[in-house]
PDB file of C-alpha atoms and ligand atoms in Angstrom:
ATOM      1  CA  MET A   1       4.788   4.999  -9.823  1.00 76.00           C
ATOM      2  CA  ARG A   2       4.070   7.722 -12.311  1.00 71.00           C
ATOM      3  CA  LEU A   3       6.696  10.152 -13.526  1.00 77.00           C
ATOM      4  CA  ARG A   4       6.398  13.315 -15.538  1.00 78.00           C
ATOM      5  CA  ASN A   5       6.293  12.432 -19.201  1.00 84.00           C
ATOM      6  CA  ILE A   6       9.813  12.244 -20.630  1.00 86.00           C
ATOM      7  CA  PRO A   7       9.555  13.020 -24.363  1.00 83.00           C
ATOM      8  CA  ARG A   8      12.672  11.074 -25.352  1.00 90.00           C
ATOM      9  CA  ALA A   9      11.587   7.940 -23.449  1.00 91.00           C
ATOM     10  CA  GLU A  10       9.923   6.230 -26.429  1.00 90.00           C
ATOM     11  CA  SER A  11      12.869   6.704 -28.768  1.00 92.00           C
ATOM     12  CA  VAL A  12      15.458   5.632 -26.185  1.00 92.00           C
ATOM     13  CA  LEU A  13      13.452   2.491 -25.360  1.00 95.00           C
ATOM     14  CA  ALA A  14      13.029   1.724 -29.061  1.00 93.00           C
ATOM     15  CA  ASN A  15      16.811   1.708 -29.438  1.00 93.00           C
ATOM     16  CA  THR A  16      17.684  -0.307 -26.352  1.00 94.00           C
ATOM     17  CA  PRO A  17      18.388  -3.991 -27.091  1.00 94.00           C
ATOM     18  CA  ASP A  18      17.478  -4.960 -23.489  1.00 96.00           C
ATOM     19  CA  VAL A  19      13.928  -3.742 -24.114  1.00 97.00           C
ATOM     20  CA  MET A  20      11.693  -6.119 -26.030  1.00 97.00           C
ATOM     21  CA  GLN A  21       9.681  -3.990 -28.453  1.00 96.00           C
ATOM     22  CA  ASP A  22       6.999  -6.542 -29.259  1.00 97.00           C
ATOM     23  CA  PRO A  23       7.144  -9.171 -26.517  1.00 98.00           C
ATOM     24  CA  THR A  24       4.210 -11.114 -28.001  1.00 98.00           C
ATOM     25  CA  LEU A  25       6.637 -12.375 -30.671  1.00 98.00           C
ATOM     26  CA  TYR A  26       8.391 -14.566 -28.103  1.00 98.00           C
ATOM     27  CA  LYS A  27       5.369 -16.241 -26.555  1.00 98.00           C
ATOM     28  CA  GLY A  28       6.463 -19.823 -25.896  1.00 98.00           C
ATOM     29  CA  SER A  29      10.097 -19.232 -26.860  1.00 98.00           C
ATOM     30  CA  TRP A  30      11.612 -16.889 -24.253  1.00 98.00           C
ATOM     31  CA  GLN A  31      14.143 -19.478 -23.064  1.00 98.00           C
ATOM     32  CA  LYS A  32      15.163 -20.709 -26.482  1.00 97.00           C
ATOM     33  CA  GLU A  33      15.098 -17.523 -28.546  1.00 97.00           C
ATOM     34  CA  ILE A  34      15.779 -14.727 -26.104  1.00 98.00           C
ATOM     35  CA  PHE A  35      17.877 -16.201 -23.317  1.00 98.00           C
ATOM     36  CA  GLN A  36      19.221 -19.180 -25.271  1.00 97.00           C
ATOM     37  CA  ASN A  37      19.303 -21.452 -22.258  1.00 98.00           C
ATOM     38  CA  ASP A  38      16.899 -23.669 -20.325  1.00 97.00           C
ATOM     39  CA  HIS A  39      16.847 -21.674 -17.086  1.00 98.00           C
ATOM     40  CA  PRO A  40      13.487 -20.867 -15.462  1.00 98.00           C
ATOM     41  CA  VAL A  41      11.805 -17.578 -16.367  1.00 98.00           C
ATOM     42  CA  ALA A  42      10.658 -15.224 -13.592  1.00 99.00           C
ATOM     43  CA  ILE A  43       8.926 -11.881 -14.098  1.00 98.00           C
ATOM     44  CA  GLU A  44       8.333  -8.721 -12.104  1.00 98.00           C
ATOM     45  CA  VAL A  45       5.073  -6.921 -12.760  1.00 98.00           C
ATOM     46  CA  GLY A  46       5.269  -3.162 -12.130  1.00 98.00           C
ATOM     47  CA  MET A  47       9.059  -3.116 -11.780  1.00 98.00           C
ATOM     48  CA  GLY A  48       9.264   0.671 -11.406  1.00 97.00           C
ATOM     49  CA  LYS A  49      12.828   1.951 -11.721  1.00 97.00           C
ATOM     50  CA  GLY A  50      14.233  -1.544 -11.397  1.00 97.00           C
ATOM     51  CA  GLN A  51      16.198  -1.497  -8.142  1.00 97.00           C
ATOM     52  CA  PHE A  52      14.776  -4.848  -6.977  1.00 98.00           C
ATOM     53  CA  LEU A  53      14.961  -6.703 -10.285  1.00 98.00           C
ATOM     54  CA  LEU A  54      18.467  -5.558 -11.207  1.00 97.00           C
ATOM     55  CA  THR A  55      19.784  -6.668  -7.825  1.00 97.00           C
ATOM     56  CA  LEU A  56      17.989 -10.000  -8.075  1.00 98.00           C
ATOM     57  CA  ALA A  57      19.160 -10.630 -11.652  1.00 98.00           C
ATOM     58  CA  SER A  58      22.767  -9.930 -10.710  1.00 96.00           C
ATOM     59  CA  GLN A  59      22.523 -12.339  -7.758  1.00 97.00           C
ATOM     60  CA  ARG A  60      20.856 -15.128  -9.736  1.00 97.00           C
ATOM     61  CA  PRO A  61      22.484 -15.696 -13.126  1.00 97.00           C
ATOM     62  CA  ASP A  62      20.772 -19.104 -13.191  1.00 98.00           C
ATOM     63  CA  ILE A  63      17.311 -17.519 -13.616  1.00 98.00           C
ATOM     64  CA  ASN A  64      16.012 -15.558 -16.614  1.00 98.00           C
ATOM     65  CA  TYR A  65      14.158 -12.372 -15.665  1.00 98.00           C
ATOM     66  CA  VAL A  66      11.665 -10.249 -17.563  1.00 98.00           C
ATOM     67  CA  GLY A  67      10.775  -6.886 -16.024  1.00 98.00           C
ATOM     68  CA  ILE A  68       7.373  -5.450 -16.905  1.00 98.00           C
ATOM     69  CA  GLU A  69       6.341  -1.829 -16.461  1.00 97.00           C
ATOM     70  CA  GLN A  70       3.425   0.008 -18.011  1.00 96.00           C
ATOM     71  CA  TYR A  71       4.925   3.517 -18.270  1.00 95.00           C
ATOM     72  CA  SER A  72       7.710   4.497 -20.677  1.00 95.00           C
ATOM     73  CA  SER A  73       9.098   7.232 -18.428  1.00 95.00           C
ATOM     74  CA  VAL A  74       9.424   4.781 -15.552  1.00 96.00           C
ATOM     75  CA  LEU A  75      10.943   2.064 -17.743  1.00 97.00           C
ATOM     76  CA  LEU A  76      13.437   4.615 -19.043  1.00 96.00           C
ATOM     77  CA  ARG A  77      14.714   5.060 -15.468  1.00 96.00           C
ATOM     78  CA  ALA A  78      15.227   1.297 -15.221  1.00 97.00           C
ATOM     79  CA  VAL A  79      17.141   1.308 -18.516  1.00 97.00           C
ATOM     80  CA  GLU A  80      19.348   4.139 -17.257  1.00 96.00           C
ATOM     81  CA  ARG A  81      20.009   2.209 -14.065  1.00 96.00           C
ATOM     82  CA  LEU A  82      20.909  -0.862 -16.094  1.00 96.00           C
ATOM     83  CA  ASP A  83      23.354   1.142 -18.207  1.00 94.00           C
ATOM     84  CA  ALA A  84      24.896   2.703 -15.099  1.00 94.00           C
ATOM     85  CA  GLN A  85      25.372  -0.681 -13.420  1.00 93.00           C
ATOM     86  CA  ARG A  86      26.972  -2.104 -16.535  1.00 91.00           C
ATOM     87  CA  LYS A  87      29.465   0.744 -16.491  1.00 88.00           C
ATOM     88  CA  ASP A  88      30.070   1.096 -12.754  1.00 86.00           C
ATOM     89  CA  ARG A  89      29.899  -2.512 -11.618  1.00 81.00           C
ATOM     90  CA  ALA A  90      30.710  -4.340 -14.823  1.00 79.00           C
ATOM     91  CA  VAL A  91      27.606  -6.529 -14.434  1.00 83.00           C
ATOM     92  CA  VAL A  92      26.557  -7.802 -17.853  1.00 89.00           C
ATOM     93  CA  PHE A  93      22.916  -8.850 -17.179  1.00 95.00           C
ATOM     94  CA  PRO A  94      22.592 -11.482 -19.933  1.00 96.00           C
ATOM     95  CA  ASN A  95      19.656 -12.913 -17.935  1.00 98.00           C
ATOM     96  CA  LEU A  96      17.501  -9.774 -17.932  1.00 98.00           C
ATOM     97  CA  ARG A  97      15.083  -8.235 -20.428  1.00 98.00           C
ATOM     98  CA  LEU A  98      12.616  -5.399 -19.946  1.00 98.00           C
ATOM     99  CA  THR A  99       9.371  -4.560 -21.648  1.00 98.00           C
ATOM    100  CA  ARG A 100       6.705  -1.866 -21.565  1.00 97.00           C
ATOM    101  CA  LEU A 101       3.483  -3.696 -21.079  1.00 97.00           C
ATOM    102  CA  ASN A 102       0.218  -3.648 -19.212  1.00 97.00           C
ATOM    103  CA  ALA A 103       0.109  -6.829 -17.142  1.00 97.00           C
ATOM    104  CA  ARG A 104      -3.448  -7.394 -18.399  1.00 97.00           C
ATOM    105  CA  THR A 105      -1.908  -8.763 -21.584  1.00 98.00           C
ATOM    106  CA  LEU A 106       0.496 -11.253 -19.939  1.00 98.00           C
ATOM    107  CA  PRO A 107      -1.180 -14.285 -21.560  1.00 98.00           C
ATOM    108  CA  ASP A 108      -0.349 -12.784 -24.988  1.00 98.00           C
ATOM    109  CA  VAL A 109       3.319 -12.681 -24.026  1.00 98.00           C
ATOM    110  CA  PHE A 110       3.921 -15.944 -22.163  1.00 98.00           C
ATOM    111  CA  ALA A 111       2.665 -19.421 -23.020  1.00 98.00           C
ATOM    112  CA  PRO A 112       0.959 -21.590 -20.378  1.00 98.00           C
ATOM    113  CA  GLY A 113       3.608 -22.789 -17.925  1.00 98.00           C
ATOM    114  CA  GLU A 114       6.328 -20.537 -19.331  1.00 98.00           C
ATOM    115  CA  VAL A 115       6.733 -18.515 -16.110  1.00 98.00           C
ATOM    116  CA  GLU A 116       8.077 -20.010 -12.902  1.00 98.00           C
ATOM    117  CA  LYS A 117       7.659 -17.047 -10.589  1.00 98.00           C
ATOM    118  CA  ILE A 118       5.986 -13.625 -10.479  1.00 99.00           C
ATOM    119  CA  TYR A 119       7.074 -10.762  -8.249  1.00 99.00           C
ATOM    120  CA  ILE A 120       4.648  -7.928  -7.458  1.00 99.00           C
ATOM    121  CA  ASN A 121       6.183  -5.209  -5.314  1.00 98.00           C
ATOM    122  CA  PHE A 122       4.221  -2.310  -3.867  1.00 98.00           C
ATOM    123  CA  PRO A 123       1.417  -2.329  -6.436  1.00 98.00           C
ATOM    124  CA  ASP A 124      -0.858   0.718  -6.601  1.00 97.00           C
ATOM    125  CA  PRO A 125      -3.448   0.179  -3.821  1.00 97.00           C
ATOM    126  CA  TRP A 126      -6.494   1.571  -5.674  1.00 97.00           C
ATOM    127  CA  PRO A 127      -8.261   2.112  -2.323  1.00 96.00           C
ATOM    128  CA  LYS A 128     -11.698   2.882  -3.756  1.00 97.00           C
ATOM    129  CA  ALA A 129     -13.889  -0.206  -4.049  1.00 96.00           C
ATOM    130  CA  ARG A 130     -14.975   0.695  -7.562  1.00 97.00           C
ATOM    131  CA  TYR A 131     -11.380   0.357  -8.758  1.00 97.00           C
ATOM    132  CA  ALA A 132     -10.719  -2.962  -7.004  1.00 97.00           C
ATOM    133  CA  LYS A 133     -10.348  -4.695 -10.378  1.00 97.00           C
ATOM    134  CA  ARG A 134      -7.292  -2.582 -11.107  1.00 97.00           C
ATOM    135  CA  ARG A 135      -5.368  -3.949  -8.137  1.00 98.00           C
ATOM    136  CA  LEU A 136      -2.639  -6.247  -9.396  1.00 98.00           C
ATOM    137  CA  THR A 137      -3.777  -8.981  -6.990  1.00 98.00           C
ATOM    138  CA  SER A 138      -7.469  -8.907  -7.941  1.00 98.00           C
ATOM    139  CA  LYS A 139      -9.036 -12.127  -9.180  1.00 97.00           C
ATOM    140  CA  ASP A 140      -8.939 -10.848 -12.769  1.00 97.00           C
ATOM    141  CA  TYR A 141      -5.164 -10.528 -12.562  1.00 98.00           C
ATOM    142  CA  LEU A 142      -4.796 -13.829 -10.675  1.00 98.00           C
ATOM    143  CA  THR A 143      -6.582 -15.504 -13.596  1.00 98.00           C
ATOM    144  CA  ARG A 144      -3.981 -14.086 -15.967  1.00 98.00           C
ATOM    145  CA  TYR A 145      -1.087 -15.169 -13.732  1.00 98.00           C
ATOM    146  CA  ASP A 146      -2.670 -18.629 -13.584  1.00 98.00           C
ATOM    147  CA  GLN A 147      -2.595 -18.751 -17.389  1.00 98.00           C
ATOM    148  CA  VAL A 148       1.171 -18.246 -17.611  1.00 98.00           C
ATOM    149  CA  LEU A 149       2.518 -19.886 -14.430  1.00 98.00           C
ATOM    150  CA  ILE A 150       3.860 -23.414 -14.193  1.00 98.00           C
ATOM    151  CA  PRO A 151       2.022 -25.687 -11.709  1.00 98.00           C
ATOM    152  CA  GLY A 152       3.734 -25.139  -8.350  1.00 98.00           C
ATOM    153  CA  GLY A 153       4.863 -21.690  -9.546  1.00 98.00           C
ATOM    154  CA  GLU A 154       4.817 -18.830  -7.077  1.00 98.00           C
ATOM    155  CA  ILE A 155       3.721 -15.233  -6.755  1.00 98.00           C
ATOM    156  CA  GLU A 156       5.459 -13.053  -4.170  1.00 98.00           C
ATOM    157  CA  VAL A 157       3.696  -9.857  -3.170  1.00 98.00           C
ATOM    158  CA  LYS A 158       5.097  -7.079  -0.979  1.00 98.00           C
ATOM    159  CA  THR A 159       3.133  -4.023   0.124  1.00 98.00           C
ATOM    160  CA  ASP A 160       2.995  -1.347   2.799  1.00 98.00           C
ATOM    161  CA  GLN A 161      -0.829  -1.368   2.645  1.00 98.00           C
ATOM    162  CA  LYS A 162      -2.638  -3.592   5.144  1.00 98.00           C
ATOM    163  CA  ASP A 163      -5.872  -3.283   3.168  1.00 98.00           C
ATOM    164  CA  LEU A 164      -4.199  -4.484  -0.016  1.00 98.00           C
ATOM    165  CA  PHE A 165      -2.524  -7.324   1.898  1.00 98.00           C
ATOM    166  CA  ASP A 166      -5.891  -8.459   3.318  1.00 98.00           C
ATOM    167  CA  PHE A 167      -7.604  -8.017  -0.049  1.00 98.00           C
ATOM    168  CA  SER A 168      -4.910 -10.088  -1.779  1.00 98.00           C
ATOM    169  CA  LYS A 169      -5.286 -12.941   0.715  1.00 98.00           C
ATOM    170  CA  GLU A 170      -9.058 -12.907   0.247  1.00 98.00           C
ATOM    171  CA  GLN A 171      -8.770 -12.939  -3.536  1.00 98.00           C
ATOM    172  CA  VAL A 172      -6.359 -15.890  -3.397  1.00 98.00           C
ATOM    173  CA  MET A 173      -8.597 -17.810  -1.029  1.00 96.00           C
ATOM    174  CA  ALA A 174     -11.551 -17.240  -3.362  1.00 96.00           C
ATOM    175  CA  THR A 175      -9.765 -19.004  -6.232  1.00 96.00           C
ATOM    176  CA  SER A 176      -9.329 -22.751  -6.559  1.00 95.00           C
ATOM    177  CA  SER A 177      -6.007 -22.486  -8.370  1.00 97.00           C
ATOM    178  CA  PHE A 178      -3.883 -20.687  -5.781  1.00 98.00           C
ATOM    179  CA  THR A 179      -3.068 -21.043  -2.106  1.00 98.00           C
ATOM    180  CA  VAL A 180      -1.237 -18.785   0.371  1.00 98.00           C
ATOM    181  CA  THR A 181       1.902 -20.565   1.587  1.00 98.00           C
ATOM    182  CA  ALA A 182       3.449 -17.794   3.707  1.00 98.00           C
ATOM    183  CA  ALA A 183       2.423 -14.395   5.028  1.00 98.00           C
ATOM    184  CA  THR A 184       3.878 -11.789   7.339  1.00 98.00           C
ATOM    185  CA  SER A 185       2.699  -8.388   8.453  1.00 98.00           C
ATOM    186  CA  ASP A 186       6.207  -7.332   9.442  1.00 98.00           C
ATOM    187  CA  LEU A 187       8.644  -8.658   6.872  1.00 98.00           C
ATOM    188  CA  HIS A 188      11.690  -6.858   8.215  1.00 98.00           C
ATOM    189  CA  HIS A 189      11.266  -8.526  11.611  1.00 97.00           C
ATOM    190  CA  ASP A 190      10.360 -11.956  10.270  1.00 98.00           C
ATOM    191  CA  PRO A 191      13.519 -14.073  10.573  1.00 96.00           C
ATOM    192  CA  VAL A 192      12.430 -16.602   7.950  1.00 97.00           C
ATOM    193  CA  LEU A 193      10.864 -14.419   5.254  1.00 97.00           C
ATOM    194  CA  SER A 194      13.375 -11.597   5.563  1.00 97.00           C
ATOM    195  CA  ALA A 195      16.296 -13.880   4.724  1.00 97.00           C
ATOM    196  CA  GLY A 196      17.788 -12.661   1.461  1.00 97.00           C
ATOM    197  CA  ASN A 197      15.147  -9.945   1.120  1.00 98.00           C
ATOM    198  CA  ILE A 198      15.955  -7.410  -1.600  1.00 98.00           C
ATOM    199  CA  GLN A 199      14.456  -4.000  -0.930  1.00 98.00           C
ATOM    200  CA  THR A 200      12.579  -2.145  -3.649  1.00 98.00           C
ATOM    201  CA  GLU A 201      12.560   1.661  -4.082  1.00 97.00           C
ATOM    202  CA  TYR A 202       9.201   1.929  -2.344  1.00 97.00           C
ATOM    203  CA  GLU A 203      10.201  -0.503   0.376  1.00 98.00           C
ATOM    204  CA  GLU A 204      13.192   1.632   1.347  1.00 97.00           C
ATOM    205  CA  LYS A 205      11.024   4.718   1.437  1.00 97.00           C
ATOM    206  CA  PHE A 206       8.273   3.193   3.590  1.00 97.00           C
ATOM    207  CA  SER A 207      10.561   1.371   5.975  1.00 95.00           C
ATOM    208  CA  ALA A 208      12.543   4.585   6.534  1.00 96.00           C
ATOM    209  CA  GLN A 209       9.218   5.992   7.772  1.00 96.00           C
ATOM    210  CA  HIS A 210       8.954   2.967  10.136  1.00 93.00           C
ATOM    211  CA  GLN A 211       5.988   1.519   8.287  1.00 95.00           C
ATOM    212  CA  PRO A 212       5.720  -2.270   8.460  1.00 97.00           C
ATOM    213  CA  ILE A 213       6.110  -4.188   5.207  1.00 98.00           C
ATOM    214  CA  TYR A 214       3.662  -6.975   4.413  1.00 98.00           C
ATOM    215  CA  LYS A 215       4.546  -9.994   2.317  1.00 98.00           C
ATOM    216  CA  LEU A 216       2.505 -12.812   0.857  1.00 98.00           C
ATOM    217  CA  VAL A 217       3.753 -15.943  -0.902  1.00 98.00           C
ATOM    218  CA  ILE A 218       1.153 -17.557  -3.135  1.00 98.00           C
ATOM    219  CA  ARG A 219       1.510 -20.927  -4.855  1.00 98.00           C
ATOM    220  CA  LYS A 220      -0.258 -22.201  -7.918  1.00 98.00           C
ATOM    221  CA  MET A 221      -1.696 -25.625  -7.128  1.00 95.00           C
TER     222      MET A 221
HETATM  223  N1  SAH B 301       7.934  -2.149  -7.764  1.00 94.63           N
HETATM  224  C1  SAH B 301       8.421  -0.789  -7.559  1.00 94.63           C
HETATM  225  C2  SAH B 301       7.393   0.252  -8.005  1.00 94.63           C
HETATM  226  C3  SAH B 301       6.088   0.227  -7.277  1.00 94.63           C
HETATM  227  S1  SAH B 301       4.892   1.372  -7.912  1.00 94.63           S
HETATM  228  C4  SAH B 301       8.809  -0.610  -6.123  1.00 94.63           C
HETATM  229  O1  SAH B 301       8.425  -1.417  -5.273  1.00 94.63           O
HETATM  230  O2  SAH B 301       9.510   0.360  -5.803  1.00 94.63           O
HETATM  231  C5  SAH B 301       3.902   0.280  -8.902  1.00 94.63           C
HETATM  232  C6  SAH B 301       4.402   0.194 -10.332  1.00 94.63           C
HETATM  233  O3  SAH B 301       3.585  -0.719 -11.036  1.00 94.63           O
HETATM  234  C7  SAH B 301       4.303   1.514 -11.089  1.00 94.63           C
HETATM  235  O4  SAH B 301       5.542   1.809 -11.683  1.00 94.63           O
HETATM  236  C8  SAH B 301       3.202   1.265 -12.109  1.00 94.63           C
HETATM  237  O5  SAH B 301       3.374   2.006 -13.288  1.00 94.63           O
HETATM  238  C9  SAH B 301       3.298  -0.223 -12.314  1.00 94.63           C
HETATM  239  N2  SAH B 301       2.043  -0.846 -12.756  1.00 94.63           N
HETATM  240  C10 SAH B 301       0.841  -0.694 -12.194  1.00 94.63           C
HETATM  241  N3  SAH B 301      -0.104  -1.392 -12.847  1.00 94.63           N
HETATM  242  C11 SAH B 301       0.533  -2.029 -13.865  1.00 94.63           C
HETATM  243  C12 SAH B 301       0.105  -2.907 -14.904  1.00 94.63           C
HETATM  244  N4  SAH B 301      -1.172  -3.265 -15.027  1.00 94.63           N
HETATM  245  N5  SAH B 301       1.023  -3.379 -15.762  1.00 94.63           N
HETATM  246  C13 SAH B 301       2.325  -3.001 -15.655  1.00 94.63           C
HETATM  247  N6  SAH B 301       2.792  -2.176 -14.697  1.00 94.63           N
HETATM  248  C14 SAH B 301       1.906  -1.698 -13.813  1.00 94.63           C
END
């Protein structure tokens, strides 16, 4: 997701306590310093405007969530949504923090084993082979996820792109540290995997166009 540059985005984000300005400062101490509890930490990479993560965080106060997005203008939309939900629904979101970050640097932000689960929803498909490394499920990214995940930790991927779904499965199977534990090429008609499904912005858009949604659950061995 890329939005027109919003000039005030940087200054708003810099003055929002929910947004971690330098997340590398908390490597190894997210639970203790930031959330001040011992609940598991889950992250969403490429959270977009935050619809999925805000819903999830409000449903699961027993999990700490960190939302990661690379673009300020997009993260600003998530911050605005957070503010609106605090006002309209009186949800407090003590278990949620956001940060502007390129997922390439995840190992600078989380210590080994600090993350229990990673969500990747509708990542940019980068269809051209020469950009395959940029796909968020490429082996380069899987290596980074491996560095921060707890053994037995999971990655959940949703996409509308069959090619990206197939590519992701192949990349997982080519590693020795991850295995695919569940997969569907029609999430919304899969009685098991659709249970409790929270739709993302992109998911609503694609399913309204009757496109099937693919989902992959990957476990770190
Ligand atoms: N998850 C949302 C948005 C999907 S678009 C939804 O399902 O509706 C993909 C998002 O991932 C974009 O907002 C893009 O900026 C972000 N993104 C892509 N590569 C990234 C990276 N390396 N690090 C952080 N965010 C990234």
